[in-house]
Tab-separated table of N, CA and C in Angstrom:
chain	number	residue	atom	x	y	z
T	1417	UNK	N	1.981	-25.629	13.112
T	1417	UNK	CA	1.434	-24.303	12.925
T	1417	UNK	C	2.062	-23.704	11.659
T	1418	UNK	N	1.275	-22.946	11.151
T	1418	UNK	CA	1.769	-22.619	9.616
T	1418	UNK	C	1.917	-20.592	9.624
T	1419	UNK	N	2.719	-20.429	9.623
T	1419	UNK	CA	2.955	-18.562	9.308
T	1419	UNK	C	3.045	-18.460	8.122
T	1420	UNK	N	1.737	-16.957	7.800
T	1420	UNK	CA	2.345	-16.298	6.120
T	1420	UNK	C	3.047	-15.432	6.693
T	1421	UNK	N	4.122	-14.953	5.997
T	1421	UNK	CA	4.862	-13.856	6.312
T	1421	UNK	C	4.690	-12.945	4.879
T	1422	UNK	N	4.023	-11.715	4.942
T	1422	UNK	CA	3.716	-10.879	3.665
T	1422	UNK	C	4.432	-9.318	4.041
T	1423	UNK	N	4.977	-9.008	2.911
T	1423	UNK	CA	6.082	-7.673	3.457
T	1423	UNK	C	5.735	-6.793	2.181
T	1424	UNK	N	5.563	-5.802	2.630
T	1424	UNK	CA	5.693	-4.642	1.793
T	1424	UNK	C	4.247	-4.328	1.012
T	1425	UNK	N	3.436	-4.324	1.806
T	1425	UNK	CA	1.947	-4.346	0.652
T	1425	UNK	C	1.832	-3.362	-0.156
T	1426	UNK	N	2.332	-1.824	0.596
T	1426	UNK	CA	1.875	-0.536	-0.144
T	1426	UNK	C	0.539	-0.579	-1.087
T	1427	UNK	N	-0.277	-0.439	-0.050
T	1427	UNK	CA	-1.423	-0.102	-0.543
T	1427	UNK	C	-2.000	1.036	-1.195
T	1428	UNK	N	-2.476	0.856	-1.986
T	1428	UNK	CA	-2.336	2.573	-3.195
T	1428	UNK	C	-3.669	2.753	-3.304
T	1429	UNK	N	-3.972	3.935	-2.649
T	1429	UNK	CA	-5.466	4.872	-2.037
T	1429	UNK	C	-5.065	6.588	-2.559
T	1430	UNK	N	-4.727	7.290	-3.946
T	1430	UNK	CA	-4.235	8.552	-3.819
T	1430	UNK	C	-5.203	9.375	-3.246
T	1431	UNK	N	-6.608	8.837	-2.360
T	1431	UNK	CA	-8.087	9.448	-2.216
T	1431	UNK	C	-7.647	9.892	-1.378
T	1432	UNK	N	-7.916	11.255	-1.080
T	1432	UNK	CA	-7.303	12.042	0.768
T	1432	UNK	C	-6.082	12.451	0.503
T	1433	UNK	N	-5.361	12.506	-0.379
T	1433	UNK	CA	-4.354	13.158	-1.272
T	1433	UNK	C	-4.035	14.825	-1.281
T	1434	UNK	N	-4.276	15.557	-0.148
T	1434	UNK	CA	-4.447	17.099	-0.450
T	1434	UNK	C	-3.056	17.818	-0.739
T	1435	UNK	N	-3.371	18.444	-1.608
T	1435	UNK	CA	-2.082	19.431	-2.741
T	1435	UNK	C	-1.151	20.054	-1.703
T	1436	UNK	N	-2.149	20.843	-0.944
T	1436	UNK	CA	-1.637	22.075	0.165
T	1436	UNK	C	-0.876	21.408	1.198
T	1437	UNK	N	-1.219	20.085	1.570
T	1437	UNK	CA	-0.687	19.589	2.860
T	1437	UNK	C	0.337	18.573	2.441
T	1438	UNK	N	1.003	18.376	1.065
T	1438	UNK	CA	2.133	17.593	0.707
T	1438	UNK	C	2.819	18.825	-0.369
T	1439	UNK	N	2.607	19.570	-0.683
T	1439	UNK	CA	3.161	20.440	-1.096
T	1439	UNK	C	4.738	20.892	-0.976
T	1440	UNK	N	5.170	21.181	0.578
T	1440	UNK	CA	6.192	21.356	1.156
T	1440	UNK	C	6.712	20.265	2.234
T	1441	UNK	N	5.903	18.909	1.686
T	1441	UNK	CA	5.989	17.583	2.016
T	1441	UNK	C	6.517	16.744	1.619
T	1442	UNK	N	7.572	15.789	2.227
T	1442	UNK	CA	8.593	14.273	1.307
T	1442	UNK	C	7.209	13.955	0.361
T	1443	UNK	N	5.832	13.588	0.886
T	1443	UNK	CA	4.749	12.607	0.452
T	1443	UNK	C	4.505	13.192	-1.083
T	1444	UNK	N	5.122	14.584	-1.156
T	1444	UNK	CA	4.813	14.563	-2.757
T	1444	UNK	C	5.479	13.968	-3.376
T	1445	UNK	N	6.653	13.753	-3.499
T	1445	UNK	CA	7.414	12.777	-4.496
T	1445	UNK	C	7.171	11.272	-4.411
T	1446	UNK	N	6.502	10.646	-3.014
T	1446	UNK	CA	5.985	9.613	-2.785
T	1446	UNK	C	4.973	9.285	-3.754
T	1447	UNK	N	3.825	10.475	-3.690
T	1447	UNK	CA	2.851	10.454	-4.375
T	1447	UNK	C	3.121	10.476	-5.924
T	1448	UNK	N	4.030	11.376	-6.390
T	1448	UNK	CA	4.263	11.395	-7.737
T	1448	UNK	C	5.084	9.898	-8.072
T	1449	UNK	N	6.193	9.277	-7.440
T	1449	UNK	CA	6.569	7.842	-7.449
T	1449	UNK	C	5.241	7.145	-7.868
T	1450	UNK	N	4.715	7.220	-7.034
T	1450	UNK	CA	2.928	6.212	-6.863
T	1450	UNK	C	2.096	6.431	-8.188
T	1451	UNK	N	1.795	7.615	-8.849
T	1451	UNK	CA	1.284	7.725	-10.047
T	1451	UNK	C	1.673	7.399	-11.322
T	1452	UNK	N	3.176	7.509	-10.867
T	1452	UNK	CA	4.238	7.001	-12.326
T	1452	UNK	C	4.585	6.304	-12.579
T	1453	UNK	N	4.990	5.160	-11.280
T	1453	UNK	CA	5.599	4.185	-11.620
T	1453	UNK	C	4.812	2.433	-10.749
T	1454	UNK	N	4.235	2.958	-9.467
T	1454	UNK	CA	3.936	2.054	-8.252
T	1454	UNK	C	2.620	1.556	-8.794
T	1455	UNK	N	2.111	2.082	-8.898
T	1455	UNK	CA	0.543	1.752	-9.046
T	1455	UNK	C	0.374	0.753	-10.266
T	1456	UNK	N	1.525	0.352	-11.593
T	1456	UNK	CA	1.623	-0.649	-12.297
T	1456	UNK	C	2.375	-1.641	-11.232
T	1457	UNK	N	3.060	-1.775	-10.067
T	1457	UNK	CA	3.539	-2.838	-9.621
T	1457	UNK	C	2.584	-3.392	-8.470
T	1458	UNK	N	2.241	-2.875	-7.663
T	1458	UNK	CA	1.372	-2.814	-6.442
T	1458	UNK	C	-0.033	-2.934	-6.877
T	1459	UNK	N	-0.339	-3.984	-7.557
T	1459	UNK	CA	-1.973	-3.586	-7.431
T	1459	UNK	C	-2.676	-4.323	-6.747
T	1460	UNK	N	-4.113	-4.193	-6.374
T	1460	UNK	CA	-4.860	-3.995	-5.371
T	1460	UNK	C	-5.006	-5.698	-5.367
T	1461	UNK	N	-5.503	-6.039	-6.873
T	1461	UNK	CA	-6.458	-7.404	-7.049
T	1461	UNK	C	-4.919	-8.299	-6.817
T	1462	UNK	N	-3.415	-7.729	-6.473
T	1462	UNK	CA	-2.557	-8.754	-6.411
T	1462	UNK	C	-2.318	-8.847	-4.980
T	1463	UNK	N	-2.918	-8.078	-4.199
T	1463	UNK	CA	-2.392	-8.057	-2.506
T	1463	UNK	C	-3.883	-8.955	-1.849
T	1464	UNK	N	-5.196	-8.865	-3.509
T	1464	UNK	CA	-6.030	-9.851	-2.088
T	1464	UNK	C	-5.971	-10.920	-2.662
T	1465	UNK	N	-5.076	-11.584	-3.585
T	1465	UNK	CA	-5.281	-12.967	-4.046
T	1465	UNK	C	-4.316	-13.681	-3.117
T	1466	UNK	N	-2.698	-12.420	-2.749
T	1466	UNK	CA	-2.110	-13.272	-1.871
T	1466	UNK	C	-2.523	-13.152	-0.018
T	1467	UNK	N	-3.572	-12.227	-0.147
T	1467	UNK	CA	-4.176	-12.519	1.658
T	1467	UNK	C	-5.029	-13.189	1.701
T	1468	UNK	N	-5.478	-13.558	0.415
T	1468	UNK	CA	-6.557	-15.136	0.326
T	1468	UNK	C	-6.004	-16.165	0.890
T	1469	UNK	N	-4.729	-15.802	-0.424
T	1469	UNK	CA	-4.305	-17.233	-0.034
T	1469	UNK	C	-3.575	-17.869	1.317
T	1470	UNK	N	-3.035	-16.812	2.059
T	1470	UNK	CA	-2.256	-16.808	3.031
T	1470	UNK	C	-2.877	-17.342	4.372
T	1471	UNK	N	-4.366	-16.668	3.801
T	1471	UNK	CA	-5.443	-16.729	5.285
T	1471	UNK	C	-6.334	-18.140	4.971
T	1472	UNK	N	-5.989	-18.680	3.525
T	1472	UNK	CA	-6.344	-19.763	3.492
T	1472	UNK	C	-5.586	-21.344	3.646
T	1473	UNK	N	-4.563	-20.916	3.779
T	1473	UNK	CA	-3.263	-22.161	4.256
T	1473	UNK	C	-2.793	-21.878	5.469
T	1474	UNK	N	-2.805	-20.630	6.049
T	1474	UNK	CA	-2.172	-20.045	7.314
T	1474	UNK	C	-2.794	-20.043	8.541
T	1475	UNK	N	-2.146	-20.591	9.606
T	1475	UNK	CA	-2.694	-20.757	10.934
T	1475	UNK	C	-2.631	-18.741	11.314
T	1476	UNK	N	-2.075	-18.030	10.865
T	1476	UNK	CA	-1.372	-16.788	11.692
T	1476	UNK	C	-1.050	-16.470	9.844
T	1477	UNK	N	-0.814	-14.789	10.131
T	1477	UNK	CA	-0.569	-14.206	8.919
T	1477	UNK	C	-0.073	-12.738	9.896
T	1478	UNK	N	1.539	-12.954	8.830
T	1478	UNK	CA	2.134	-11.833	9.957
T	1478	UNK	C	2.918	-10.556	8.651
T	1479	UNK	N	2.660	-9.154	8.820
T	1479	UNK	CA	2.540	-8.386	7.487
T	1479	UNK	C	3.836	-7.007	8.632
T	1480	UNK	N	5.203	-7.386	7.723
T	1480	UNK	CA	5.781	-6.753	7.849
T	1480	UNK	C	6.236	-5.673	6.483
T	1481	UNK	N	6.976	-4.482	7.101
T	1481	UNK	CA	7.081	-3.648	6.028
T	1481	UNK	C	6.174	-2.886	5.958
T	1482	UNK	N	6.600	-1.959	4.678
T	1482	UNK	CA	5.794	-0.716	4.677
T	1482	UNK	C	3.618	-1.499	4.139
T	1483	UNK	N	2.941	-1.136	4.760
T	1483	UNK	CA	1.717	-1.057	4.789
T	1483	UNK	C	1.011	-0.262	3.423
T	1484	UNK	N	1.356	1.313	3.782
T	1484	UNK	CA	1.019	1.915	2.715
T	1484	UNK	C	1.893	2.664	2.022
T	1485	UNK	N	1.473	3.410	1.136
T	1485	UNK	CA	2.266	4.237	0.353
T	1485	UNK	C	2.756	5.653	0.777
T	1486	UNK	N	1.720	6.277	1.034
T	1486	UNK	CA	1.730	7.993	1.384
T	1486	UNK	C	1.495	7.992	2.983
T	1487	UNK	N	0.971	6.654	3.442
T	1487	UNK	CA	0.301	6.999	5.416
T	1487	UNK	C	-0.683	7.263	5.547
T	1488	UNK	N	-1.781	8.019	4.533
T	1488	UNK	CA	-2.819	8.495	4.279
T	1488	UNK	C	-3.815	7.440	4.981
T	1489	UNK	N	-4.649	8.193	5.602
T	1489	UNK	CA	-6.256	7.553	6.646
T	1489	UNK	C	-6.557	6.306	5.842
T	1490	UNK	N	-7.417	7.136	4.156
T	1490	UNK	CA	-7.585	6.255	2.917
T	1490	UNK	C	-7.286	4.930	2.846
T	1491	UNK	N	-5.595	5.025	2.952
T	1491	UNK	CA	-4.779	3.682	2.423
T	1491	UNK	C	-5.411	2.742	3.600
T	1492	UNK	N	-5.112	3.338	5.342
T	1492	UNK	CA	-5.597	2.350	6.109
T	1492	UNK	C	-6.923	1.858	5.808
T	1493	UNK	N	-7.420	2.570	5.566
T	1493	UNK	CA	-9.029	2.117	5.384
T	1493	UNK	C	-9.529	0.813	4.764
C-alpha cells in the first residue's frame, strides 16, 4: 500500500475577504502576509500538480497541516 503524505497546502482564495469582519481580526495580518509575501510561494497550479501526482502513485493520500490560509468558506471551496 502506498501513502502520500501532503502538509501545509494553504490554499489562497482572498474571495470572501470582508474588511469589516477582519478588521479587529488576527486574519488581517494573515491576509496582508498572503498578499505580500504567500501567494508567490503557495500557488495554486503547484498544489494540483502535486495532488496529481500523489493520487496518481497513491493507494490513500493523507493532507496534514494547515489547509488554508485565512479559514475562509472560499479557500474550502
Amino acid at each position: 500500500m502506498r501513502i502520500a503524505h501532503i502538509s501545509d497546502t494553504h490554499v489562497l482564495s482572498p474571495l470572501g475577504a470582508e474588511w469589516r469582519k477582519m478588521l479587529f481580526n488576527k486574519r488581517i495580518t494573515g491576509y496582508a502576509n498572503l498578499v505580500m509575501h504567500r501567494s508567490r510561494v503557495y500557488r495554486r497550479e503547484y498544489l494540483l500538480a502535486v495532488m496529481r501526482a500523489a493520487a496518481e502513485h497513491a493507494d490513500h493520500v493523507v493532507i496534514t497541516g494547515d489547509i488554508t490560509n485565512l479559514a475562509l468558506e472560499s479557500e474550502f471551496e
